[in-house]
CSV table of C-alpha atoms and ligand atoms in Angstrom, one decimal:
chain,number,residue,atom,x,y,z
A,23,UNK,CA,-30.6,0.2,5.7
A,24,UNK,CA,-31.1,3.2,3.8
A,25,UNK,CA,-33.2,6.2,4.9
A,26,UNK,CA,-32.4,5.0,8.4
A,27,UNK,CA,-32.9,8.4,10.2
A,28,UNK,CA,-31.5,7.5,13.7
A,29,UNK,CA,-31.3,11.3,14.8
A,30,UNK,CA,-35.3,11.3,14.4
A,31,UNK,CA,-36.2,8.3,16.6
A,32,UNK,CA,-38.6,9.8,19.3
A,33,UNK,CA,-36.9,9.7,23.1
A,34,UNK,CA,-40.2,9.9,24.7
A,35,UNK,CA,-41.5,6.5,23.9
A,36,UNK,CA,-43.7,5.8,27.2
A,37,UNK,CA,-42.4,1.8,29.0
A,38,UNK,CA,-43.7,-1.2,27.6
A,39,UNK,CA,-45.8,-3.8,30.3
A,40,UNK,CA,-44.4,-6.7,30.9
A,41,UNK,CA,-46.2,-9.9,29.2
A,42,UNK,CA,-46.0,-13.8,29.5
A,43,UNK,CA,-45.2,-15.3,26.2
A,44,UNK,CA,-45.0,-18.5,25.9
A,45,UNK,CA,-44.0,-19.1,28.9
A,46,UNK,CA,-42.0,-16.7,29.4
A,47,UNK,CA,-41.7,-12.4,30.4
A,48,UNK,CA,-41.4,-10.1,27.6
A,49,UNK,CA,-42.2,-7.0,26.2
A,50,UNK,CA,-43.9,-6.8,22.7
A,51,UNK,CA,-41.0,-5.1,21.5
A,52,UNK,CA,-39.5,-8.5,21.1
A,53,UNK,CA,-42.9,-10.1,20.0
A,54,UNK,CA,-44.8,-8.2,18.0
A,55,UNK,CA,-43.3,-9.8,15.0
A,56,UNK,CA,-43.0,-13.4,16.0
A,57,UNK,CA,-44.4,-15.4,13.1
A,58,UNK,CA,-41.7,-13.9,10.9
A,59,UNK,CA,-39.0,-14.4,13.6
A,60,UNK,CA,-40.0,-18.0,13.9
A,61,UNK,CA,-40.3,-18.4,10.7
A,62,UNK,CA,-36.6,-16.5,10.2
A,63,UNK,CA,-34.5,-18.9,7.5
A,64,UNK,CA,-31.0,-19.0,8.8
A,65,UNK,CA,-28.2,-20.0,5.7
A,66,UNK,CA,-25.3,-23.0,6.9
A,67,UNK,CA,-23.5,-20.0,7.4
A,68,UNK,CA,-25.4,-17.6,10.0
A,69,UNK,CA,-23.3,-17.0,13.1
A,70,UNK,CA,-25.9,-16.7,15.6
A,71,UNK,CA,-25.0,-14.9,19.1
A,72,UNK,CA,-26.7,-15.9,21.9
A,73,UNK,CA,-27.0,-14.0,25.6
A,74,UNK,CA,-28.6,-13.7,28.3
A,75,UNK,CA,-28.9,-9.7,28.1
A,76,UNK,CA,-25.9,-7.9,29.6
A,77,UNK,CA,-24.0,-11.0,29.4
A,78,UNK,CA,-21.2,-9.3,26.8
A,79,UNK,CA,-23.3,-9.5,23.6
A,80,UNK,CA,-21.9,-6.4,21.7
A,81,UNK,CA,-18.6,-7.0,23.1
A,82,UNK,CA,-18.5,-10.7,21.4
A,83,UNK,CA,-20.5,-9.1,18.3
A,84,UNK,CA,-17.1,-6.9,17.4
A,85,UNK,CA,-14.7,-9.2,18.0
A,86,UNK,CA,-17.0,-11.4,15.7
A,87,UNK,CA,-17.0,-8.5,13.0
A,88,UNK,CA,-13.7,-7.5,13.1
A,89,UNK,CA,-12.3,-11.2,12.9
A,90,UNK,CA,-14.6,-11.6,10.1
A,91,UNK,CA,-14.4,-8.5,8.1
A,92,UNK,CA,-11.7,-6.2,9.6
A,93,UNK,CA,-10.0,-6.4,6.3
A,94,UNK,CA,-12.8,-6.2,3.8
A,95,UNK,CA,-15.3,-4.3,4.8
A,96,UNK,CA,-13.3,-1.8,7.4
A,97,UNK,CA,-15.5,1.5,6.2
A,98,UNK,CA,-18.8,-0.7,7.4
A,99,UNK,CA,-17.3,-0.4,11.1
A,100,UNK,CA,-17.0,3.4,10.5
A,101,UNK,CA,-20.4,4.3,9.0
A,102,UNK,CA,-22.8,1.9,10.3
A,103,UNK,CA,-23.6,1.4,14.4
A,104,UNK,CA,-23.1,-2.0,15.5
A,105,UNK,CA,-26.7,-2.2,16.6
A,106,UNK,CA,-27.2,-2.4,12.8
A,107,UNK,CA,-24.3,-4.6,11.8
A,108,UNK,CA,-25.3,-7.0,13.8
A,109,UNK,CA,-29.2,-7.4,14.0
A,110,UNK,CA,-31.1,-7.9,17.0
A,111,UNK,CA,-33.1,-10.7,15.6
A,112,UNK,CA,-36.4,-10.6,17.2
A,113,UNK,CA,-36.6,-6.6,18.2
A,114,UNK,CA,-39.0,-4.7,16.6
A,115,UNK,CA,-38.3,-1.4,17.9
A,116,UNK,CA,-39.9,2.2,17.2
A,117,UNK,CA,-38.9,3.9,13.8
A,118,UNK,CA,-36.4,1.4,13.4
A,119,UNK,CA,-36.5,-1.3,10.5
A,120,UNK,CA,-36.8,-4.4,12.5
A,121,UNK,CA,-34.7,-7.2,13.1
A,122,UNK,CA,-35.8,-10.0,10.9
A,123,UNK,CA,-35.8,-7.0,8.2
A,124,UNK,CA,-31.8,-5.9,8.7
A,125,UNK,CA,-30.9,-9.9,8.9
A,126,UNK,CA,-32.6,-10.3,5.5
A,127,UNK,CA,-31.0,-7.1,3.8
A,128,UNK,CA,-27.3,-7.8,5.7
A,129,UNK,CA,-24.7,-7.8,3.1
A,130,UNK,CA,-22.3,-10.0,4.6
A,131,UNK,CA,-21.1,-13.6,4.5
A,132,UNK,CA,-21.1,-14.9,7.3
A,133,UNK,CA,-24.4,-13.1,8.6
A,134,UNK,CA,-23.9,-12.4,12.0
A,135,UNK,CA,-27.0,-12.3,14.1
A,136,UNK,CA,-27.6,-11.5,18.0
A,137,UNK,CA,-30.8,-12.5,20.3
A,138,UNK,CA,-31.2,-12.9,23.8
A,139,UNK,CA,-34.3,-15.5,22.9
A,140,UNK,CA,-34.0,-18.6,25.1
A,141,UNK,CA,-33.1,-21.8,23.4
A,142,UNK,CA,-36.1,-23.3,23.1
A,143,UNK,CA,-37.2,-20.0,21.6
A,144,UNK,CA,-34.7,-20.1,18.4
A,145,UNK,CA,-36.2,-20.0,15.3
A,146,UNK,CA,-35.5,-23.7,14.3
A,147,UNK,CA,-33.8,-22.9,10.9
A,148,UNK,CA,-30.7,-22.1,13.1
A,149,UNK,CA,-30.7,-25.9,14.0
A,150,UNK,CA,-31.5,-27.0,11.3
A,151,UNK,CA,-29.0,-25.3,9.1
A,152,UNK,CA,-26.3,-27.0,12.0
A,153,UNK,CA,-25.5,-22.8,12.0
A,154,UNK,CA,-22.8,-22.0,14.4
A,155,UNK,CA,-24.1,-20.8,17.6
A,156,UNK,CA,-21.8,-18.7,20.2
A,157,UNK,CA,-23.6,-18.3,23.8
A,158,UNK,CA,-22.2,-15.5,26.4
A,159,UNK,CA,-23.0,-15.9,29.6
A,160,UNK,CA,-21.8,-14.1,32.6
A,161,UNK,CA,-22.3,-14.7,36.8
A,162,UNK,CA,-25.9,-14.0,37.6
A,163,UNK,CA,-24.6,-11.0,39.9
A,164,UNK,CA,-23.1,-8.9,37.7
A,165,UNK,CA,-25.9,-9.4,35.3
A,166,UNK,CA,-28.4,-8.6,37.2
A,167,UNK,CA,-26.6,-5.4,38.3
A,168,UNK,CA,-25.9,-4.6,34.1
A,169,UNK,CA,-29.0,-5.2,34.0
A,170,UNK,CA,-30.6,-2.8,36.3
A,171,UNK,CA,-28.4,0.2,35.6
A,172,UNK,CA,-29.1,-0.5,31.8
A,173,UNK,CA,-33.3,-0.9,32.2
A,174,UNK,CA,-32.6,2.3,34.2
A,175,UNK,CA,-31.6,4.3,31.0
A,176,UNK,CA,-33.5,2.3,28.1
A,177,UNK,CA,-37.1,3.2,27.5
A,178,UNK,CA,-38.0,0.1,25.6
A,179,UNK,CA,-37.7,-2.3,29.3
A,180,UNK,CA,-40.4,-1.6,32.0
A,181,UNK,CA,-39.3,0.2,34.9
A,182,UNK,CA,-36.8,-1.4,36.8
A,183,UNK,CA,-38.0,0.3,40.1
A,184,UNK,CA,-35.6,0.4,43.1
A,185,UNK,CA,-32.0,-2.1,43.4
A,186,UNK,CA,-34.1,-4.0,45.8
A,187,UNK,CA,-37.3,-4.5,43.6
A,188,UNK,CA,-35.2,-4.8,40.8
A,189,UNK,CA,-33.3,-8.0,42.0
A,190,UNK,CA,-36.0,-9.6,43.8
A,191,UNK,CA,-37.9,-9.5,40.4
A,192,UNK,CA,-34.9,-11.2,39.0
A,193,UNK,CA,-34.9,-13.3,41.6
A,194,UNK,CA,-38.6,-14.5,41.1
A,195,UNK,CA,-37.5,-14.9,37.3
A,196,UNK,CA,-40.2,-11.7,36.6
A,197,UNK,CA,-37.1,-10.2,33.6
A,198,UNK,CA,-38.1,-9.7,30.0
A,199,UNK,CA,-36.5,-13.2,28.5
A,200,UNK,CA,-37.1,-15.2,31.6
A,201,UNK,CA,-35.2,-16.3,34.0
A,202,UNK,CA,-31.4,-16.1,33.9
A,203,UNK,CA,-31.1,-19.1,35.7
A,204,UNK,CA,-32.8,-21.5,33.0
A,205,UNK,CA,-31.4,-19.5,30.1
A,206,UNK,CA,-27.9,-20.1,30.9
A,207,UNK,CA,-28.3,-23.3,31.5
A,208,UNK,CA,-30.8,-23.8,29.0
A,209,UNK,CA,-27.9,-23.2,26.4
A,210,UNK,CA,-25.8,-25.3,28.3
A,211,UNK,CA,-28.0,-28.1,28.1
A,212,UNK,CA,-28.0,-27.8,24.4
A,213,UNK,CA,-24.3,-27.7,23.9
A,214,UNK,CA,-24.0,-31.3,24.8
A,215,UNK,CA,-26.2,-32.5,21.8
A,216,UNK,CA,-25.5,-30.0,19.5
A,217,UNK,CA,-21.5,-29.6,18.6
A,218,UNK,CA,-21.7,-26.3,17.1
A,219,UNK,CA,-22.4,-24.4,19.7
A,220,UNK,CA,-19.3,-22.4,21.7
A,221,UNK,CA,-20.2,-21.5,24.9
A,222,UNK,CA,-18.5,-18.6,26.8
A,223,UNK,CA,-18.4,-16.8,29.7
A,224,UNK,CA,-17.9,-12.7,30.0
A,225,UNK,CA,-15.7,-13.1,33.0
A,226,UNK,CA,-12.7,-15.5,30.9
A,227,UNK,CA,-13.0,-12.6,28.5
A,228,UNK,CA,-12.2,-9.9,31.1
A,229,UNK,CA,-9.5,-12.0,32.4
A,230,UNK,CA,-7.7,-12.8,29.2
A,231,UNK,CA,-9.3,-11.3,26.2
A,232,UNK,CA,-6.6,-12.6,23.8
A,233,UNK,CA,-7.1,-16.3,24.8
A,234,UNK,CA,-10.9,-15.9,24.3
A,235,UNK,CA,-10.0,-14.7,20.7
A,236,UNK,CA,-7.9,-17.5,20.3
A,237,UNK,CA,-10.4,-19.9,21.2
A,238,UNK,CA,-13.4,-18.3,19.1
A,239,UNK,CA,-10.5,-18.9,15.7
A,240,UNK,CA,-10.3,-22.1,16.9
A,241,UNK,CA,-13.9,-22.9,17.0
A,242,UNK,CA,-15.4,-20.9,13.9
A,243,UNK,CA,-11.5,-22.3,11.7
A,244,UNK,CA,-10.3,-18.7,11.3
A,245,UNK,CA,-6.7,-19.0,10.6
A,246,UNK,CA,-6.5,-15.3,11.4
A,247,UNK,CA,-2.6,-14.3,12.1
A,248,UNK,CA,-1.3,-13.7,15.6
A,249,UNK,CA,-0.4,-9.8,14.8
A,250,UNK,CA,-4.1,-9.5,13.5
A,251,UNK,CA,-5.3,-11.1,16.6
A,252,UNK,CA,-3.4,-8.9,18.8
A,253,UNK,CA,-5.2,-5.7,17.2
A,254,UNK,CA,-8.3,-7.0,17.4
A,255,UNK,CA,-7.7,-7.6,20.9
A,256,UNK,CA,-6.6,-4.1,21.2
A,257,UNK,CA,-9.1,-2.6,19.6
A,258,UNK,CA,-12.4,-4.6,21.7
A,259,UNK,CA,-10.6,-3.1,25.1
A,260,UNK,CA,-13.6,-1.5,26.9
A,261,UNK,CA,-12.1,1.9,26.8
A,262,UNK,CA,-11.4,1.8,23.2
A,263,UNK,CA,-15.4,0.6,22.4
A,264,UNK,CA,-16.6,3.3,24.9
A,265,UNK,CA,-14.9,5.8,22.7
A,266,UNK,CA,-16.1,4.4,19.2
A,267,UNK,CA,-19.6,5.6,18.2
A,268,UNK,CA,-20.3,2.6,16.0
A,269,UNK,CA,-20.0,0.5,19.4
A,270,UNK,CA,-20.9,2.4,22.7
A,271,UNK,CA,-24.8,2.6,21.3
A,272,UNK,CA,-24.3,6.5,21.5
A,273,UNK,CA,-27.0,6.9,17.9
A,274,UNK,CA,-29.1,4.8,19.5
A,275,UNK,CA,-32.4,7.3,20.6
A,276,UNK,CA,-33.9,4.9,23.3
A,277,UNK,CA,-31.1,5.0,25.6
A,278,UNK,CA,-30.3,8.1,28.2
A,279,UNK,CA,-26.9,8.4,28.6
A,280,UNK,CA,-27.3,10.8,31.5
A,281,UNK,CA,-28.9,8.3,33.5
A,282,UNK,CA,-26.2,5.7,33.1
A,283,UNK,CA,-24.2,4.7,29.7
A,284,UNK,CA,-24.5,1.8,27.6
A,285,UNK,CA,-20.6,1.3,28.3
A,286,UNK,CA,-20.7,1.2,32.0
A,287,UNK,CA,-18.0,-0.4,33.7
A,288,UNK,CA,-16.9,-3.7,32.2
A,289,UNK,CA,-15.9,-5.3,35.3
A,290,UNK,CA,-16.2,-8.3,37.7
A,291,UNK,CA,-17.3,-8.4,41.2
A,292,UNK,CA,-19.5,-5.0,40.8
A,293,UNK,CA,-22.2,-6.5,42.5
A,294,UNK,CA,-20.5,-6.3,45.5
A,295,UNK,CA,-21.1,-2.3,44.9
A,296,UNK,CA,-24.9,-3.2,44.9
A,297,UNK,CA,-25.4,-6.0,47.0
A,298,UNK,CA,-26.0,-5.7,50.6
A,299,UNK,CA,-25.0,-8.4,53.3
A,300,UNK,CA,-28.5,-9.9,54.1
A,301,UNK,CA,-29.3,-9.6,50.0
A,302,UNK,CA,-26.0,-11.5,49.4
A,303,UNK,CA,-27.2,-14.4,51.3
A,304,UNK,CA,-31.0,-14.4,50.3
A,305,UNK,CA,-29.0,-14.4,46.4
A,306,UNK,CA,-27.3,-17.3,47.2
A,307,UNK,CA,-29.8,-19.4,48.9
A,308,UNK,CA,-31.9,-18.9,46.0
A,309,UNK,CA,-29.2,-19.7,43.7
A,310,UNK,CA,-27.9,-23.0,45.2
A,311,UNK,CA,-31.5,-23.9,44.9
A,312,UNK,CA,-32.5,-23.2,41.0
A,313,UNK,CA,-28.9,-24.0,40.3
A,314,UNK,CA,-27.9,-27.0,41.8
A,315,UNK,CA,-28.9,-29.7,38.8
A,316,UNK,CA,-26.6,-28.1,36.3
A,317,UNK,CA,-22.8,-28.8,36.1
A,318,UNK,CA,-22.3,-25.3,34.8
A,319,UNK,CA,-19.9,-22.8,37.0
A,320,UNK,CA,-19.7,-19.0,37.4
A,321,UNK,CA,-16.8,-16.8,39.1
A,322,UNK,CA,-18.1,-13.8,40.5
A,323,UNK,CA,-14.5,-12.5,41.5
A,324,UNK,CA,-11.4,-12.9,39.4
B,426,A3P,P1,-21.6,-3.3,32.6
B,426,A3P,O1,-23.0,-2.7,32.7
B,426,A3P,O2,-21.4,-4.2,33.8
B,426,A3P,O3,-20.6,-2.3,32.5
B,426,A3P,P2,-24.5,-6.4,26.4
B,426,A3P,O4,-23.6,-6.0,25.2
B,426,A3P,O5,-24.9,-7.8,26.4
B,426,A3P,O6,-25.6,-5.4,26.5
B,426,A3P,O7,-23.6,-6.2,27.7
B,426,A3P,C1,-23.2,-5.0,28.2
B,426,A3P,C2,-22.2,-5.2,29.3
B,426,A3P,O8,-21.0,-5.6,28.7
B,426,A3P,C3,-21.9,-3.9,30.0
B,426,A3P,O9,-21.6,-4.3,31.4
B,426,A3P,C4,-20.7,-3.3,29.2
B,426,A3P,O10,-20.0,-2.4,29.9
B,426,A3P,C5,-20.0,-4.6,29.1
B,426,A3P,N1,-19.0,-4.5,28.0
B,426,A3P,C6,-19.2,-4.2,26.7
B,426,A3P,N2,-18.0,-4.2,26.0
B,426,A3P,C7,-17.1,-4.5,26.9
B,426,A3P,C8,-15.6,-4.6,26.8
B,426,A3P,N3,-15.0,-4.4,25.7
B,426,A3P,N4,-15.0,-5.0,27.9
B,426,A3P,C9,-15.6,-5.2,29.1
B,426,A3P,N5,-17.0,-5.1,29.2
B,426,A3P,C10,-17.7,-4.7,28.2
């Protein structure tokens, strides 16, 4: 982590292609070191977080942090980005130490980890080590509009083109990570086999951040006091992240703020900003049809 310059990172970094990897659409950003992600050894106890991209991933990562180490290591959530805290497993990104190298160095016990790879792209050692897994996912609508707006302002995702292009490339499962519809329920799959795995969903966190926390204690055996709970709950509201630097990705070079910020809107239902009638329907059609073999739910209002 030291001599991390993240002032100097280059802005002008041209957009990657998009590329089929094993099976699936990426960018090389997220392959270009794969032997050592695959070959990544996770410790018993890793805390592996697991999205879909735009699902809520930094938003679970600080709850994660300050439920872990609020009280010990409070000057790490003033000097250090999250982006860093918490490292992007498999990105190798431009003048940036990559993220198998900041999950070796982290500090921490528990490491926590993030990556959007789909589950049958986890480095095994997170299995095998029986590692706690926490899986975010959130209703295909919104995150395909989170989506759009942030490969809008992020020079490390190809182009996103126009809305329209842009969801009917979702649609026909052409996003870097693969399809959403077989990565949520990809991780829903594995839940029912493997017990350590908490699955949540962005839009029970919008509605009632507090019980979410609760639930997370429950699940990693945090006996974490109720008044300590309520400040943490306080302090991962989206207008208090959006303010703090270490969360709201503001050091982070790749992104253009101007174009739209990494702390957008936070809502449910924006889609139906974006959507129009006849896509609505088209989305839906679609999605009864890829969807209709999984028991899993969404709600797109609340
Ligand atoms: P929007 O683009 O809809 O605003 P990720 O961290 O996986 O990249 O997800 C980013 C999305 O989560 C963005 O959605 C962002 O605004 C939202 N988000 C992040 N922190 C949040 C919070 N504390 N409350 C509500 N939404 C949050």
């Amino acid at each position: 982590m030291e001599g991390l310059n993240l002032s100097s990172i280059n802005q002008s970094t041209s957009r990657p292609e998009l590329i089929d990897f094993e099976g699936i659409s990426m960018v090389r950003y997220f392959t270009d070191e794969w032997e050592k992600v695959q070959k990544f050894q996770a410790r018993p106890d890793d805390i592996l977080i697991a999205t879909y991209p735009k699902a809520g991933t930094t938003w679970v990562s600080y709850i994660l942090e300050l439920l872990y180490f609020h009280n010990t290591l409070p000057e790490s959530q003033t000097s250090l980005p999250i982006f860093i805290r918490v490292p992007f497993l498999e990105a190798v990104f431009p003048e940036m130490p990559t993220g198998v190298e900041l999950a070796d160095k982290l500090p921490t016990t528990p490491r926590l980890i993030k990556t959007h790879l789909p589950v049958q792209l986890v480095p095994k050692s997170f299995w095998e080590q029986n590692c706690k897994v926490i899986y975010v996912a959130r209703n295909a609508k919104d995150n395909a509009v989170s989506y759009f707006h942030f490969s809008r302002m992020v020079n490390l995702l190809p182009e996103p083109g126009n809305w329209n292009t842009f969801l009917q490339n979702f649609m026909d499962e052409k996003m870097v990570f693969g399809p959403w519809y077989d990565h949520v329920s990809g991780y829903w799959e594995k839940k029912q086999t493997y017990s350590n795995l908490h699955y949540m969903f962005f839009e029970d966190m919008v509605e009632n951040t507090g019980r979410e926390v609760e639930q997370l204690c429950s699940f990693l055996g945090l006996s974490t006091p109720a008044e300590e709970k309520e400040r943490i709950t306080k302090g991962v509201h989206f207008d208090a992240m959006k303010q703090n630097d270490m969360t709201n990705y503001s050091t982070f070079s790749h992104m253009d703020f101007k174009i739209s910020p990494f702390m957008r809107k936070g809502k449910v239902g924006d889609w139906k900003n974006h959507f129009t009638v006849a896509q609505n329907e088209q989305f839906d059609e679609h999605y009864w049809r890829k969807m209709k073999n999984t028991t899993l739910q969404f709600h797109t209002e609340i």
